[in-house]
Structure formats: structure tokens, C-alpha cells
Amino acid sequence: MRDSTAAPQRVRERFRDKAQAFDDLYEDERPLVRLLRPGLFRRRRLAVDTVRAHGAPSVLDVGCGSGRIGEFVLDAGAARYVGIDFSQPMIELARARLGRFAGRDTTLMLDDFLTAPIEGSFDVILALGLFDYLPQPERFTGRMFELCAPGGCMVASFPRWSLLKGPIRKLRYEWLGNCPIFNYERPELELMLRASGFERATIDSPGHSGYLVRAHRE
């Protein structure tokens, strides 16, 4: 059962206190790092490929963090980019990183995604590394569907339990970091996406510890 009471506050505290450390995970692109943390690079590649496939789309980046993915999708041709995150340190890092796009239609919001006044609809909605921390993920997929333009899609990552990485993540995040994490299985994802309105979705499992999803709004 997902604990929906203490989880949000504990997640906020982690991303307030550990913003720089989290951002540093994306800094090193040596071959060994790519080998040890392939999921980070698979997410980025999926986001970039999706943006390029849409031409010059409007992009909403939910849980944008320090703007690492935002930087790549803007370089890939996003015509409009809105990044939203509830962590002020993360947004400050994102403002510094995305400063070179000042002449573009780029907005960063320090707010709660579920209640934020987000204007317009989006061709591509990114939710990468977000669902790991959500006790009520269906609320997020529901709002993403509402903000997704017809013909657009949501690009998301979802962790799943694995015998190799599962215990390590639980020790690192929950026991040592006091930050809850959640795992998913394919039937749960299929049901949640359909209930949110996404009738067509591609769910891939390129590694042993997670899913990469493209869910389309017809």
C-alpha cells in the first residue's frame, strides 16, 4: 500500500536538501558512468527523440529538477518549454542552466503541479524520474492528460522492483534518506494510463529496473 500522508513532505525535504547532489548524478558522461547508470541516458534519449519527432513542439517538463532534460529538449528544437518543480533549489539550478535560452519561449515555475495555473496545452509532456516518488500517481497522469494536446503524448519513466537494484534503492532512499520510493508493474501502468484517458501507450522495459512509456492522446 502506498503511504500518501508523510510521503510528499519527505520528498520535498530530500529535493530541498540534496538538490546539488542529485544534479551531480547527471554531470559525468564517461563510458563507465553510462554503463552503471544507463537509465538516466535512456530517459534523455527518449525525450530528445520524441521532441525531434514532433518538429518544434510545446513541452511541459513535470518535475523538471535542475533543467538537465530541459537543456537537451530545447537544443532538440522545442518551440515552447515550461518546466515545473516544487523544489526552490532545483528551480534555481534550472534557471542557471537554461539561462542561455533567454531569447526562447522558456518558463520555469516553482509550484505544485497538481494545482499550478499552467496555461495552454502541450504536444509533449515529460515526467522522467518523477513517478519514483509519487504515492498517488493517478492524480498526476490525470492532469497530464488534461494538459496534453490532441495528437500529443506523455513521456514518462516508472521504476520497478528488481533483485539487483531494488534493495539498494530501498536502503539508499528510504532507510538512509528517509524518502519514500514506489515501484510499478506493467498491468498497473496499463490500467492507470487507460483510466487517465491515454488509450494508446507503448511500455518498454529496456533494463531490469524500470519502464519507459510513451502514452498518446488521440
GROMACS .gro file of C-alpha atoms in nm:
model
  218
    1MET     CA    1   0.000   0.000   0.000
    2ARG     CA    2   0.125   0.349  -0.085
    3ASP     CA    3   0.165   0.585   0.211
    4SER     CA    4   0.003   0.907   0.086
    5THR     CA    5   0.041   1.106   0.408
    6ALA     CA    6   0.405   1.157   0.503
    7ALA     CA    7   0.548   1.090   0.158
    8PRO     CA    8   0.507   1.434  -0.008
    9GLN     CA    9   0.675   1.626   0.273
   10ARG     CA   10   0.965   1.382   0.297
   11VAL     CA   11   1.019   1.403  -0.079
   12ARG     CA   12   1.016   1.784  -0.064
   13GLU     CA   13   1.276   1.777   0.211
   14ARG     CA   14   1.503   1.548   0.010
   15PHE     CA   15   1.497   1.761  -0.302
   16ARG     CA   16   1.542   2.076  -0.098
   17ASP     CA   17   1.844   1.943   0.090
   18LYS     CA   18   2.001   1.725  -0.180
   19ALA     CA   19   1.941   1.931  -0.494
   20GLN     CA   20   2.305   1.973  -0.586
   21ALA     CA   21   2.392   1.611  -0.514
   22PHE     CA   22   2.102   1.494  -0.731
   23ASP     CA   23   2.207   1.726  -1.012
   24ASP     CA   24   2.561   1.592  -0.994
   25LEU     CA   25   2.435   1.246  -1.094
   26TYR     CA   26   2.389   1.379  -1.447
   27GLU     CA   27   2.723   1.556  -1.471
   28ASP     CA   28   2.955   1.269  -1.557
   29GLU     CA   29   2.911   1.116  -1.902
   30ARG     CA   30   3.212   0.887  -1.906
   31PRO     CA   31   3.154   0.537  -2.054
   32LEU     CA   32   3.175   0.374  -1.709
   33VAL     CA   33   2.901   0.603  -1.573
   34ARG     CA   34   2.684   0.526  -1.874
   35LEU     CA   35   2.736   0.157  -1.804
   36LEU     CA   36   2.645   0.185  -1.435
   37ARG     CA   37   2.350   0.426  -1.475
   38PRO     CA   38   2.208   0.353  -1.822
   39GLY     CA   39   1.853   0.451  -1.723
   40LEU     CA   40   1.943   0.820  -1.695
   41PHE     CA   41   2.067   0.826  -2.053
   42ARG     CA   42   1.781   0.617  -2.190
   43ARG     CA   43   1.532   0.868  -2.045
   44ARG     CA   44   1.715   1.158  -2.202
   45ARG     CA   45   1.736   0.988  -2.540
   46LEU     CA   46   1.363   0.910  -2.536
   47ALA     CA   47   1.280   1.272  -2.453
   48VAL     CA   48   1.505   1.410  -2.727
   49ASP     CA   49   1.381   1.160  -2.988
   50THR     CA   50   1.019   1.243  -2.906
   51VAL     CA   51   1.075   1.618  -2.934
   52ARG     CA   52   1.254   1.579  -3.265
   53ALA     CA   53   0.975   1.357  -3.399
   54HIS     CA   54   0.723   1.634  -3.325
   55GLY     CA   55   0.924   1.900  -3.507
   56ALA     CA   56   0.900   2.212  -3.290
   57PRO     CA   57   0.662   2.108  -3.011
   58SER     CA   58   0.547   2.275  -2.693
   59VAL     CA   59   0.695   2.082  -2.400
   60LEU     CA   60   0.588   2.060  -2.036
   61ASP     CA   61   0.853   1.913  -1.807
   62VAL     CA   62   0.690   1.795  -1.483
   63GLY     CA   63   0.942   1.765  -1.203
   64CYS     CA   64   1.197   1.941  -1.422
   65GLY     CA   65   1.457   1.943  -1.145
   66SER     CA   66   1.776   2.124  -1.237
   67GLY     CA   67   1.688   2.154  -1.606
   68ARG     CA   68   1.911   1.873  -1.731
   69ILE     CA   69   1.646   1.726  -1.962
   70GLY     CA   70   1.514   2.073  -2.045
   71GLU     CA   71   1.851   2.175  -2.182
   72PHE     CA   72   1.857   1.882  -2.421
   73VAL     CA   73   1.498   1.917  -2.546
   74LEU     CA   74   1.546   2.290  -2.609
   75ASP     CA   75   1.857   2.208  -2.809
   76ALA     CA   76   1.648   1.944  -2.992
   77GLY     CA   77   1.405   2.211  -3.114
   78ALA     CA   78   1.127   2.258  -2.857
   79ALA     CA   79   0.942   2.577  -2.954
   80ARG     CA   80   0.800   2.630  -2.605
   81TYR     CA   81   0.929   2.486  -2.282
   82VAL     CA   82   0.764   2.501  -1.939
   83GLY     CA   83   0.943   2.335  -1.650
   84ILE     CA   84   0.774   2.297  -1.312
   85ASP     CA   85   0.916   2.173  -0.984
   86PHE     CA   86   0.829   2.218  -0.615
   87SER     CA   87   1.194   2.246  -0.505
   88GLN     CA   88   1.330   2.600  -0.497
   89PRO     CA   89   1.697   2.488  -0.506
   90MET     CA   90   1.620   2.277  -0.813
   91ILE     CA   91   1.448   2.566  -0.990
   92GLU     CA   92   1.743   2.792  -0.911
   93LEU     CA   93   1.978   2.538  -1.069
   94ALA     CA   94   1.747   2.515  -1.370
   95ARG     CA   95   1.741   2.895  -1.414
   96ALA     CA   96   2.121   2.899  -1.420
   97ARG     CA   97   2.143   2.607  -1.663
   98LEU     CA   98   1.875   2.733  -1.904
   99GLY     CA   99   1.985   3.095  -1.895
  100ARG     CA  100   2.138   3.064  -2.241
  101PHE     CA  101   1.788   3.012  -2.383
  102ALA     CA  102   1.669   3.354  -2.262
  103GLY     CA  103   1.551   3.452  -2.611
  104ARG     CA  104   1.330   3.144  -2.639
  105ASP     CA  105   0.980   3.078  -2.505
  106THR     CA  106   1.105   2.924  -2.181
  107THR     CA  107   0.928   2.933  -1.843
  108LEU     CA  108   1.025   2.784  -1.509
  109MET     CA  109   0.762   2.751  -1.235
  110LEU     CA  110   0.816   2.691  -0.864
  111ASP     CA  111   0.482   2.530  -0.783
  112ASP     CA  112   0.283   2.214  -0.716
  113PHE     CA  113   0.197   2.054  -1.049
  114LEU     CA  114  -0.148   1.939  -0.937
  115THR     CA  115  -0.266   2.291  -0.851
  116ALA     CA  116  -0.040   2.520  -1.057
  117PRO     CA  117  -0.207   2.759  -1.307
  118ILE     CA  118  -0.049   2.614  -1.621
  119GLU     CA  119  -0.175   2.781  -1.938
  120GLY     CA  120  -0.238   2.612  -2.269
  121SER     CA  121  -0.182   2.255  -2.383
  122PHE     CA  122   0.136   2.073  -2.478
  123ASP     CA  123   0.250   1.843  -2.755
  124VAL     CA  124   0.497   1.662  -2.531
  125ILE     CA  125   0.471   1.619  -2.153
  126LEU     CA  126   0.780   1.485  -1.979
  127ALA     CA  127   0.770   1.304  -1.646
  128LEU     CA  128   1.114   1.149  -1.615
  129GLY     CA  129   1.233   1.041  -1.273
  130LEU     CA  130   0.910   1.174  -1.123
  131PHE     CA  131   0.689   0.872  -1.056
  132ASP     CA  132   0.951   0.715  -0.831
  133TYR     CA  133   0.830   0.947  -0.552
  134LEU     CA  134   0.452   0.970  -0.601
  135PRO     CA  135   0.212   0.794  -0.361
  136GLN     CA  136  -0.087   0.893  -0.580
  137PRO     CA  137   0.045   0.871  -0.937
  138GLU     CA  138  -0.300   0.856  -1.096
  139ARG     CA  139  -0.363   1.219  -0.996
  140PHE     CA  140  -0.057   1.321  -1.196
  141THR     CA  141  -0.134   1.115  -1.506
  142GLY     CA  142  -0.489   1.251  -1.497
  143ARG     CA  143  -0.373   1.611  -1.505
  144MET     CA  144  -0.111   1.533  -1.767
  145PHE     CA  145  -0.385   1.400  -1.992
  146GLU     CA  146  -0.584   1.721  -1.940
  147LEU     CA  147  -0.283   1.932  -2.042
  148CYS     CA  148  -0.184   1.711  -2.335
  149ALA     CA  149  -0.284   1.845  -2.678
  150PRO     CA  150  -0.471   1.612  -2.917
  151GLY     CA  151  -0.207   1.417  -3.104
  152GLY     CA  152   0.042   1.479  -2.825
  153CYS     CA  153   0.198   1.238  -2.581
  154MET     CA  154   0.331   1.189  -2.232
  155VAL     CA  155   0.685   1.055  -2.197
  156ALA     CA  156   0.749   0.902  -1.856
  157SER     CA  157   0.972   0.667  -1.662
  158PHE     CA  158   0.850   0.426  -1.394
  159PRO     CA  159   1.074   0.218  -1.168
  160ARG     CA  160   1.004  -0.146  -1.096
  161TRP     CA  161   1.143  -0.376  -0.831
  162SER     CA  162   1.448  -0.578  -0.925
  163LEU     CA  163   1.650  -0.818  -0.715
  164LEU     CA  164   1.970  -0.636  -0.812
  165LYS     CA  165   1.882  -0.268  -0.765
  166GLY     CA  166   1.564  -0.287  -0.556
  167PRO     CA  167   1.727  -0.348  -0.216
  168ILE     CA  168   1.999  -0.090  -0.288
  169ARG     CA  169   1.745   0.179  -0.376
  170LYS     CA  170   1.534   0.097  -0.070
  171LEU     CA  171   1.838   0.121   0.157
  172ARG     CA  172   1.963   0.442  -0.002
  173TYR     CA  173   1.637   0.633  -0.028
  174GLU     CA  174   1.405   0.501   0.240
  175TRP     CA  175   1.622   0.372   0.522
  176LEU     CA  176   1.914   0.616   0.494
  177GLY     CA  177   1.749   0.908   0.314
  178ASN     CA  178   1.404   0.897   0.478
  179CYS     CA  179   1.250   0.942   0.135
  180PRO     CA  180   0.978   0.701   0.015
  181ILE     CA  181   1.005   0.543  -0.328
  182PHE     CA  182   0.749   0.345  -0.524
  183ASN     CA  183   0.764   0.069  -0.783
  184TYR     CA  184   0.528  -0.030  -1.064
  185GLU     CA  185   0.429  -0.332  -1.269
  186ARG     CA  186   0.306  -0.333  -1.628
  187PRO     CA  187  -0.062  -0.421  -1.554
  188GLU     CA  188  -0.079  -0.134  -1.303
  189LEU     CA  189   0.063   0.107  -1.561
  190GLU     CA  190  -0.176  -0.006  -1.834
  191LEU     CA  191  -0.475   0.034  -1.606
  192MET     CA  192  -0.368   0.376  -1.476
  193LEU     CA  193  -0.295   0.514  -1.823
  194ARG     CA  194  -0.629   0.400  -1.963
  195ALA     CA  195  -0.815   0.538  -1.662
  196SER     CA  196  -0.645   0.873  -1.717
  197GLY     CA  197  -0.756   0.883  -2.083
  198PHE     CA  198  -0.444   0.760  -2.262
  199GLU     CA  199  -0.590   0.485  -2.476
  200ARG     CA  200  -0.269   0.407  -2.666
  201ALA     CA  201   0.066   0.360  -2.494
  202THR     CA  202   0.400   0.199  -2.562
  203ILE     CA  203   0.555   0.048  -2.249
  204ASP     CA  204   0.915  -0.064  -2.288
  205SER     CA  205   1.143  -0.225  -2.033
  206PRO     CA  206   1.494  -0.177  -2.173
  207GLY     CA  207   1.662  -0.268  -1.843
  208HIS     CA  208   1.575  -0.472  -1.537
  209SER     CA  209   1.469  -0.188  -1.309
  210GLY     CA  210   1.215   0.024  -1.489
  211TYR     CA  211   0.977   0.111  -1.772
  212LEU     CA  212   0.988   0.384  -2.034
  213VAL     CA  213   0.643   0.493  -2.151
  214ARG     CA  214   0.503   0.696  -2.437
  215ALA     CA  215   0.130   0.745  -2.386
  216HIS     CA  216  -0.067   0.920  -2.661
  217ARG     CA  217  -0.375   1.139  -2.657
  218GLU     CA  218  -0.578   1.069  -2.967
   0.00000   0.00000   0.00000
